[in-house]
Amino acid sequence: MDPISPLEQALHAARALVLADLMAGQVAEPDVVSLVEKSVAQRRWWVEQWPEGAEFVAGLVAQDVQDALLERYGRWPLCPVCGSGDPHALDVEPELGPDPHWVCAKAGVKVAAVGSLGGAGGGPQPS
Ligand SMILES: [Zn+2]
């Protein structure tokens, strides 16, 4: 039996991390999940061309889903750090690198690792 390839592991992990963040923001609806699947399928092709990029996949899938949600639903994930001012989305940093984090560009703070939004007080805040 072949072990699961590192590429498949990276893709599986990326899918799980982004889904966890979507659930933390309570937006893991079926059509949103399909956006994740679509991104993972595209990134599978990408990482097959460039296996060294495997550890970048989670950050890329997060950004793909963020872009797709912006078109269909609006900003995601909303910044849980800034209590006032316009609601704004978090950014993924690094855009192309290992160990991606959600950051608030406005406050200049790391909010949570991708996949850990729920544990960092992300998601809806009581008003
Ligand atoms: Zn912010």
XYZ file of C-alpha atoms in Angstrom, residues 75-91 103-107:
22
model
C -15.329 40.208 3.323
C -13.987 37.172 5.157
C -12.646 36.729 7.744
C -13.672 39.945 9.465
C -11.067 41.409 11.786
C -11.875 40.472 15.410
C -9.205 42.804 16.794
C -10.359 46.267 15.815
C -13.448 47.201 17.755
C -14.215 50.400 15.902
C -14.055 51.813 12.400
C -15.038 50.105 9.185
C -15.248 46.324 9.316
C -12.348 44.935 7.369
C -10.994 41.550 6.428
C -7.802 39.984 7.665
C -4.942 39.335 5.254
C -3.054 39.441 10.131
C -4.837 42.742 10.572
C -3.061 45.192 8.297
C -4.734 48.102 10.074
C -3.586 47.244 13.596
